[in-house]
Coordinates of C-alpha atoms (C1' of nucleotides) and ligand atoms in Angstrom, one line a residue:
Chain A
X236 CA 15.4 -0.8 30.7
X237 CA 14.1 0.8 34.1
X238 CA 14.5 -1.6 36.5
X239 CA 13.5 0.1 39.7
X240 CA 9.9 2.3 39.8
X241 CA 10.2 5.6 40.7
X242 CA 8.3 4.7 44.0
X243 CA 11.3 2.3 45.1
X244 CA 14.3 5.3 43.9
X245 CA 12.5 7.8 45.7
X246 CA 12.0 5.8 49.0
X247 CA 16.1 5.2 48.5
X248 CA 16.9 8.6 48.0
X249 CA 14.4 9.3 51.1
X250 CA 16.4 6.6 53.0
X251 CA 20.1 8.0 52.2
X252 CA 19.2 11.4 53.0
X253 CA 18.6 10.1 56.6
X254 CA 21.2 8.3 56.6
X255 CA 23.6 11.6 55.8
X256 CA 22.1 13.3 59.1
X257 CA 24.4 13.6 61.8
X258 CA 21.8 13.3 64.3
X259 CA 20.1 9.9 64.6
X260 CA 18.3 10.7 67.5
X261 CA 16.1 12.9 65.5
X262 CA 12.8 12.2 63.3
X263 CA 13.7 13.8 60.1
X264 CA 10.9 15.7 58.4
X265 CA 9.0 13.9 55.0
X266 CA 8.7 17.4 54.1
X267 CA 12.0 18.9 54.9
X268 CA 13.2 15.6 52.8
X269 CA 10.6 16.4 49.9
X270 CA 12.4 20.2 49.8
X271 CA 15.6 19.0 49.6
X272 CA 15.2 16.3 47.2
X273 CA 12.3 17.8 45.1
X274 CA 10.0 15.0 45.6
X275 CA 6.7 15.4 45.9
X276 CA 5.8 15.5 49.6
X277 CA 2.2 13.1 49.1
X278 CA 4.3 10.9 47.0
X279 CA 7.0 10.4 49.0
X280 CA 4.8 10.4 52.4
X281 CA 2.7 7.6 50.8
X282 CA 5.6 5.6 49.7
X283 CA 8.0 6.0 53.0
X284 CA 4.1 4.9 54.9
X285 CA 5.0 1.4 53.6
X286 CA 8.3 1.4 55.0
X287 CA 7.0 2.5 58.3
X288 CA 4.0 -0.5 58.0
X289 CA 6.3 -2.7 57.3
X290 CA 8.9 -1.7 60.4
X291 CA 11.4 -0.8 58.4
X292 CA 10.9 2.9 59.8
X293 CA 9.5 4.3 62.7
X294 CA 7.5 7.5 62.3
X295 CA 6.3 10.3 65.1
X296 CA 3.6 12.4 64.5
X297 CA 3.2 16.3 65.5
X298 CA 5.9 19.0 66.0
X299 CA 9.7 17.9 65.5
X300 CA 8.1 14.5 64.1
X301 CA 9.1 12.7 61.4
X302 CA 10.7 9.7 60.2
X303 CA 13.5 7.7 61.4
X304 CA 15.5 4.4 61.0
X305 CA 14.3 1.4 63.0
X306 CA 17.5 -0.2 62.3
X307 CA 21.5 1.2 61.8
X308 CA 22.2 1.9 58.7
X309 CA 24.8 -0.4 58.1
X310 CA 21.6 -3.3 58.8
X311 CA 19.1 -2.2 56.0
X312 CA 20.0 -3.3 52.9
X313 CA 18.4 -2.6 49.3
X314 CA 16.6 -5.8 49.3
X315 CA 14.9 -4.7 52.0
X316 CA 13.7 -1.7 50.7
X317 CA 12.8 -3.4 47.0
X318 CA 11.1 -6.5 48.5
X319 CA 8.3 -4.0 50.2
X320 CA 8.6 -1.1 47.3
X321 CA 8.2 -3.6 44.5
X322 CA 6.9 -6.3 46.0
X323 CA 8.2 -10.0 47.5
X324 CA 8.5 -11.3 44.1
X325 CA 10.4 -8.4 42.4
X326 CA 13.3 -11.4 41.7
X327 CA 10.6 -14.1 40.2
X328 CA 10.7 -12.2 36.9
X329 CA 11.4 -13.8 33.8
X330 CA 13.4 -12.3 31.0
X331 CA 11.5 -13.1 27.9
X332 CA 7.8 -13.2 29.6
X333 CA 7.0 -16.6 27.0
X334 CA 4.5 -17.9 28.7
X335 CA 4.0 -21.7 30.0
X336 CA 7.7 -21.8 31.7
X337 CA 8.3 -24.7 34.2
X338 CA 5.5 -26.7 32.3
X339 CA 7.8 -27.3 29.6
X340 CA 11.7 -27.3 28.5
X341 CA 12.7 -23.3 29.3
X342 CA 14.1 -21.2 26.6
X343 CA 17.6 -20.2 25.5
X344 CA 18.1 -17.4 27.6
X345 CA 17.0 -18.8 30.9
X346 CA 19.7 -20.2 31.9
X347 CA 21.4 -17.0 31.5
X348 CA 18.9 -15.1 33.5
X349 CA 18.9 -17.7 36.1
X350 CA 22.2 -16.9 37.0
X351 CA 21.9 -13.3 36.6
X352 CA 18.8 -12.9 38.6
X353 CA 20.7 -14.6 41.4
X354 CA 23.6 -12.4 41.2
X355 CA 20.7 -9.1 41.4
X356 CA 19.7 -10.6 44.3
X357 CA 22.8 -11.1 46.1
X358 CA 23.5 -7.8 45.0
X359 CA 20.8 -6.2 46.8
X360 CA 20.6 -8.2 49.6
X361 CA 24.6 -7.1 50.3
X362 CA 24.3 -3.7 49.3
X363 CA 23.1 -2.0 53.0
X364 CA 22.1 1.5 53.5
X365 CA 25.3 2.9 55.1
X366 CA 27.8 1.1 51.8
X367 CA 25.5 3.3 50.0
X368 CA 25.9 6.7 52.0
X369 CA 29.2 6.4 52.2
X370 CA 29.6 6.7 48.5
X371 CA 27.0 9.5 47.5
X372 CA 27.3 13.1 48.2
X373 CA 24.8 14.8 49.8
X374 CA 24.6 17.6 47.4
X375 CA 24.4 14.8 44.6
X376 CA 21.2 13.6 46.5
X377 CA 19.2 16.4 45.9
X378 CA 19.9 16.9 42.3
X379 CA 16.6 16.1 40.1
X380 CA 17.5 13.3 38.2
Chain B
X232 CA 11.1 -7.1 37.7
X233 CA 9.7 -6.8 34.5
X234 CA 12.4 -6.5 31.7
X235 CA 10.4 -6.4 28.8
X236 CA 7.3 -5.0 28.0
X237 CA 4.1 -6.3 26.7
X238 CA 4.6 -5.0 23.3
X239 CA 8.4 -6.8 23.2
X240 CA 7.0 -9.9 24.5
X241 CA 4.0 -10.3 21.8
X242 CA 6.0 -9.1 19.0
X243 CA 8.7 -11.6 20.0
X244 CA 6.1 -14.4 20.6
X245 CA 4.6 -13.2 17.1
X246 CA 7.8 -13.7 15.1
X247 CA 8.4 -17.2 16.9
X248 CA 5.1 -17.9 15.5
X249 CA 6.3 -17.2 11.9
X250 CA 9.8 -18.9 12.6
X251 CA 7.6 -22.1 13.7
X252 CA 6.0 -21.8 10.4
X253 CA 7.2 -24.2 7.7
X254 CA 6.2 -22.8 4.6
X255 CA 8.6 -19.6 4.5
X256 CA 7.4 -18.6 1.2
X257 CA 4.0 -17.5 2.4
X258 CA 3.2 -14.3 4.5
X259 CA 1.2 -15.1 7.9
X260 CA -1.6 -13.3 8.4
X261 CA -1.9 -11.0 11.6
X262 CA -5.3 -12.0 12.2
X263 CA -4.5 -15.4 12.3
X264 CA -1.6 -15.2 15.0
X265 CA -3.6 -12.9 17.2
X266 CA -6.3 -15.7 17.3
X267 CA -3.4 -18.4 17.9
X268 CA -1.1 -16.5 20.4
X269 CA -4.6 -14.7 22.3
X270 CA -2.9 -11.4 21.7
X271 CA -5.3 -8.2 20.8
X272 CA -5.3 -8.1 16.8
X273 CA -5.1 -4.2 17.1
X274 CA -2.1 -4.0 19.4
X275 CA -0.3 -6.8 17.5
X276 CA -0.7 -4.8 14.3
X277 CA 0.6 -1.4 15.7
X278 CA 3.7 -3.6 16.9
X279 CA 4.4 -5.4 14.2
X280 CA 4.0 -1.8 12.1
X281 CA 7.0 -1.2 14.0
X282 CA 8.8 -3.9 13.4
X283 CA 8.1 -3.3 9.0
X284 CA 9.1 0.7 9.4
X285 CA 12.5 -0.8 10.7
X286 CA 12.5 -3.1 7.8
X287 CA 12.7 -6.0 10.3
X288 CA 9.8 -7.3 8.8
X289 CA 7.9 -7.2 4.9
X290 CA 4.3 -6.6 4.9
X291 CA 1.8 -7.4 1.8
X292 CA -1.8 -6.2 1.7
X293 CA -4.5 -7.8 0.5
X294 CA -6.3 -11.9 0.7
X295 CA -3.2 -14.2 1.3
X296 CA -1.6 -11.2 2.4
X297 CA 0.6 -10.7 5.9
X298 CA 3.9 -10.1 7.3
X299 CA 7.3 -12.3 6.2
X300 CA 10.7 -11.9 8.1
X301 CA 12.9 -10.0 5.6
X302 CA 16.0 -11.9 6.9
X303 CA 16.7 -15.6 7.5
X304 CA 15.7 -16.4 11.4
X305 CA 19.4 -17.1 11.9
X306 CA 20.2 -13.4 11.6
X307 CA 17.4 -11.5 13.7
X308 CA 18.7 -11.5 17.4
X309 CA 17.2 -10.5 20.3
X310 CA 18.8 -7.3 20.3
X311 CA 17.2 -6.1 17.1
X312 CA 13.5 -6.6 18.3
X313 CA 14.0 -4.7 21.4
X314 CA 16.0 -1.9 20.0
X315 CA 13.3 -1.3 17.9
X316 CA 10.3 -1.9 20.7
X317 CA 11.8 -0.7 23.3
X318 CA 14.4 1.7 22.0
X319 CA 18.2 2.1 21.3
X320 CA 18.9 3.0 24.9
X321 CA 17.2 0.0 26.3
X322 CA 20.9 -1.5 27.9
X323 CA 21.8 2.2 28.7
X324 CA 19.9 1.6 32.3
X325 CA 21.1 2.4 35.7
X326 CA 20.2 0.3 38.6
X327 CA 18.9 3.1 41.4
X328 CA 18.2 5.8 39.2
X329 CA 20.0 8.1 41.7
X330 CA 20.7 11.4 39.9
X331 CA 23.9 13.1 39.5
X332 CA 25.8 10.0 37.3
X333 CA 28.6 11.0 35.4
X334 CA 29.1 14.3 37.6
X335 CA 29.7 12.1 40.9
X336 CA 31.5 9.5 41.4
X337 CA 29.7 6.2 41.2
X338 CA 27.4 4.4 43.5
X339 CA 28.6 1.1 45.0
X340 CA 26.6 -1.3 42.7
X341 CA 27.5 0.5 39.4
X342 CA 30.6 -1.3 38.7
X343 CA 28.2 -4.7 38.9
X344 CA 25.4 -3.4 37.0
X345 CA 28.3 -1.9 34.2
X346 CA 28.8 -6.0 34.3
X347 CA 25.6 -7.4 34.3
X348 CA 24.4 -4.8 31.6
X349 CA 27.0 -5.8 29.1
X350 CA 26.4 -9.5 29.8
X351 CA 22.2 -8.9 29.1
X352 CA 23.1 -6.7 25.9
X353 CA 25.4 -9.8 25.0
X354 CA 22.8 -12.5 25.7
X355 CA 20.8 -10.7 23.4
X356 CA 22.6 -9.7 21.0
X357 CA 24.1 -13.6 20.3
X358 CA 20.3 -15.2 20.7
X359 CA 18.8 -15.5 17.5
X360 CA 15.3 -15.9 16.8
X361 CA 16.2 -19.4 15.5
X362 CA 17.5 -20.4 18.4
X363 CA 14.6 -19.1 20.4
X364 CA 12.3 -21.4 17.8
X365 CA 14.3 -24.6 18.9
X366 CA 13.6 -24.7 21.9
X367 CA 10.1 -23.2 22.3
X368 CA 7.6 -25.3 21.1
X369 CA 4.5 -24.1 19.0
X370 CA 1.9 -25.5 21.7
X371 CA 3.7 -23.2 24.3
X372 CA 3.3 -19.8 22.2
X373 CA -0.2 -20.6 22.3
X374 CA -1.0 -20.2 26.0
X375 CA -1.9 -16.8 27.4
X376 CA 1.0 -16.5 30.1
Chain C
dT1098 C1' -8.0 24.2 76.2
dA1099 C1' -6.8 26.2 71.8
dT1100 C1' -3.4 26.4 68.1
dA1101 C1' 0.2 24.9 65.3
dT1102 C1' 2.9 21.0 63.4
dT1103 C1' 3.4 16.7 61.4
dT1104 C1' 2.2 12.0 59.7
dA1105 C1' -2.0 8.9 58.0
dA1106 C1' -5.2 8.0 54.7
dG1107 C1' -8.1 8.4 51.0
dA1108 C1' -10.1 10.7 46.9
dC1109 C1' -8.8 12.6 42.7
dA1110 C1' -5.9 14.0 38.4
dA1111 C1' -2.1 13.5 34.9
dA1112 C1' 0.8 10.6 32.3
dC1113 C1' 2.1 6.4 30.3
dT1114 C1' 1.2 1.6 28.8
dT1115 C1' -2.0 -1.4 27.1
dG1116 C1' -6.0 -2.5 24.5
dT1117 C1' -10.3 -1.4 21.3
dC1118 C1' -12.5 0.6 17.4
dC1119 C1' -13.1 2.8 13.0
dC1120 C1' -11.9 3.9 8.5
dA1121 C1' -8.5 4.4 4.7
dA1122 C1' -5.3 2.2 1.4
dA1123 C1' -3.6 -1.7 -1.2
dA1124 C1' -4.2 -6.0 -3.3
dT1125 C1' -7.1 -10.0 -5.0
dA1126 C1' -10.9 -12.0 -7.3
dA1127 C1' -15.2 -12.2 -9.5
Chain D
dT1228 C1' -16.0 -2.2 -11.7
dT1229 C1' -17.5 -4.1 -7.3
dA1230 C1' -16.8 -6.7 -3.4
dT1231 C1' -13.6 -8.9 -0.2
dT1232 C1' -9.5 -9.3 2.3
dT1233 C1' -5.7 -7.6 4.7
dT1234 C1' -2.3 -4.1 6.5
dG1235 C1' -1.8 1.1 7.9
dG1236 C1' -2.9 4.6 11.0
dG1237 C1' -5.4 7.5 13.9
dA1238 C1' -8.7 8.3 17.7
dC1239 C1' -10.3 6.7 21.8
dA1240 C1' -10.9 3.7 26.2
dA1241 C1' -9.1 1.0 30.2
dG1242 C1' -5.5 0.2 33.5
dT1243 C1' -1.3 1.3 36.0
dT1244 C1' 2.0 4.3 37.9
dT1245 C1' 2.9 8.8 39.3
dG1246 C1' 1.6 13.0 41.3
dT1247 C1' -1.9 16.4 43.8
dC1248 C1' -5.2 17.8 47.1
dT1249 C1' -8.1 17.6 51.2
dT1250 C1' -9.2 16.0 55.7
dA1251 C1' -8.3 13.3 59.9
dA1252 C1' -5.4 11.8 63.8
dA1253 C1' -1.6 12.5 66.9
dT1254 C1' 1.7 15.4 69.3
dA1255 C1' 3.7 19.6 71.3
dT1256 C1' 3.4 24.2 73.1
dA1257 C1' 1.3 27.9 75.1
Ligands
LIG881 S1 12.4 -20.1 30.1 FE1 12.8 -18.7 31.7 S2 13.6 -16.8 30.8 FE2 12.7 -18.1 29.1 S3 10.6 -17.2 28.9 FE3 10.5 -19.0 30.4 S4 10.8 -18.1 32.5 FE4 11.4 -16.5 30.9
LIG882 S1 26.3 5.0 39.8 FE1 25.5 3.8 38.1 S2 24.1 2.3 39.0 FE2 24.5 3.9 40.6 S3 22.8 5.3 40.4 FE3 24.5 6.1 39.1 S4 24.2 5.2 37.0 FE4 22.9 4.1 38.5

DNA sequence: TATATTTAAGACAAACTTGTCCCAAAATAA
DNA sequence: TTATTTTGGGACAAGTTTGTCTTAAATATA
């Protein structure tokens, strides 16, 4: 069951990384990151241009350029990242994918998934940035998967 | 968040159809639920091939011929469908697909997703097909999603 | 200005999922 | 036997996600 695209962990990984630099008053490089983290750099440039669209970052172009948080860590939480990597309805999903639901009585399991789906959510929109860092290594970062 | 895929959802839809079916002493033909349930003929076959290797399902050739459940609808759960169509590691997910697991100490939602995996794989493995067929009406299967 | 560095952006390719097509194999019926 | 029906199984095509490559735009430095 993958429930994140590789897209969304990458942009994470991209994110923490920051996050474990000392220094916030410096843009931190998308390539540097893709070395470190052995992403690929067009991938991971593409992917962490969305965050920047969508102000989650702020990016600087040209010598000691890069990428940096718009806001402190400990104010970006996963949802935030999720909502633009996967899109605003990533938590609309439906467990068995029956179709005609909401038209007529749901099924068995919805319920269920109701609830669950809620507790995702609350999940993600608590979990912020800096929790994260806190807990993972930088060295376990850059393993490969 | 898409939990299942397309092939999990039409072979669950497909043996919903056959649950709905009274007479259980007849096979149903593929052809006939691809027309019913709008699902590709070709891709329902290769799916529901899947579901007779694993001896889920018992297939005859020939007129009158087509695919019977091989146990009562009461004891095929949820669980067994998507072992088979999505694999036996389906509920072995992680949440952010950070590498390093098992190595490193956990990230802060692992301890919630440990939770919320086991309560899916439980859902799942406790809804029957049966049940499913209660509560989901044949008119409903029939519409394209 | 000229050059190097770095993100922005789009075209393109590889891999995976989903869907289509063709023919073989098994069973029925005439 | 011959024709018909139906599943089995492989090759192939379309679509999506993932990954690569090339060029443009912005910035710094000399
Ligand atoms: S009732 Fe809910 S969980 Fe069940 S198929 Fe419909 S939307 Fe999905
Ligand atoms: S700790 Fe658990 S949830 Fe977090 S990244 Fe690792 S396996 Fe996934």
């Amino acid at each position: 069951m993958k429930v994140l695209s590789k897209a969304s962990v990458y942009g994470l990984r991209a994110l923490l990384y920051i996050v474990s630099k000392k220094d916030k008053s410096e843009y931190v490089s998308i390539r540097e990151m893709s070395e470190e983290l052995s992403i690929s750099f067009h991938f991971l440039t593409k992917i962490l241009q969305s965050l920047t669209q969508r102000g989650l970052l702020e990016s600087y172009r040209g010598p000691n350029g890069g990428i940096a948080l718009k806001l402190p860590a400990e104010e970006i939480f996963l949802i935030d990242v999720v909502k633009i990597l996967e899109g605003e309805n990533f938590f609309d999903s439906c467990l068995l994918g029956l179709p005609g639901c909401g038209e007529f009585e749901p099924c068995p399991v919805h319920d269920f998934w109701k609830v669950t789906k809620a507790a995702l959510q609350d999940e993600f929109a608590t979990t912020s940035l800096a929790e994260l860092g806190t807990k993972i290594s930088e060295n376990r970062l850059r393993l490969s998967g």
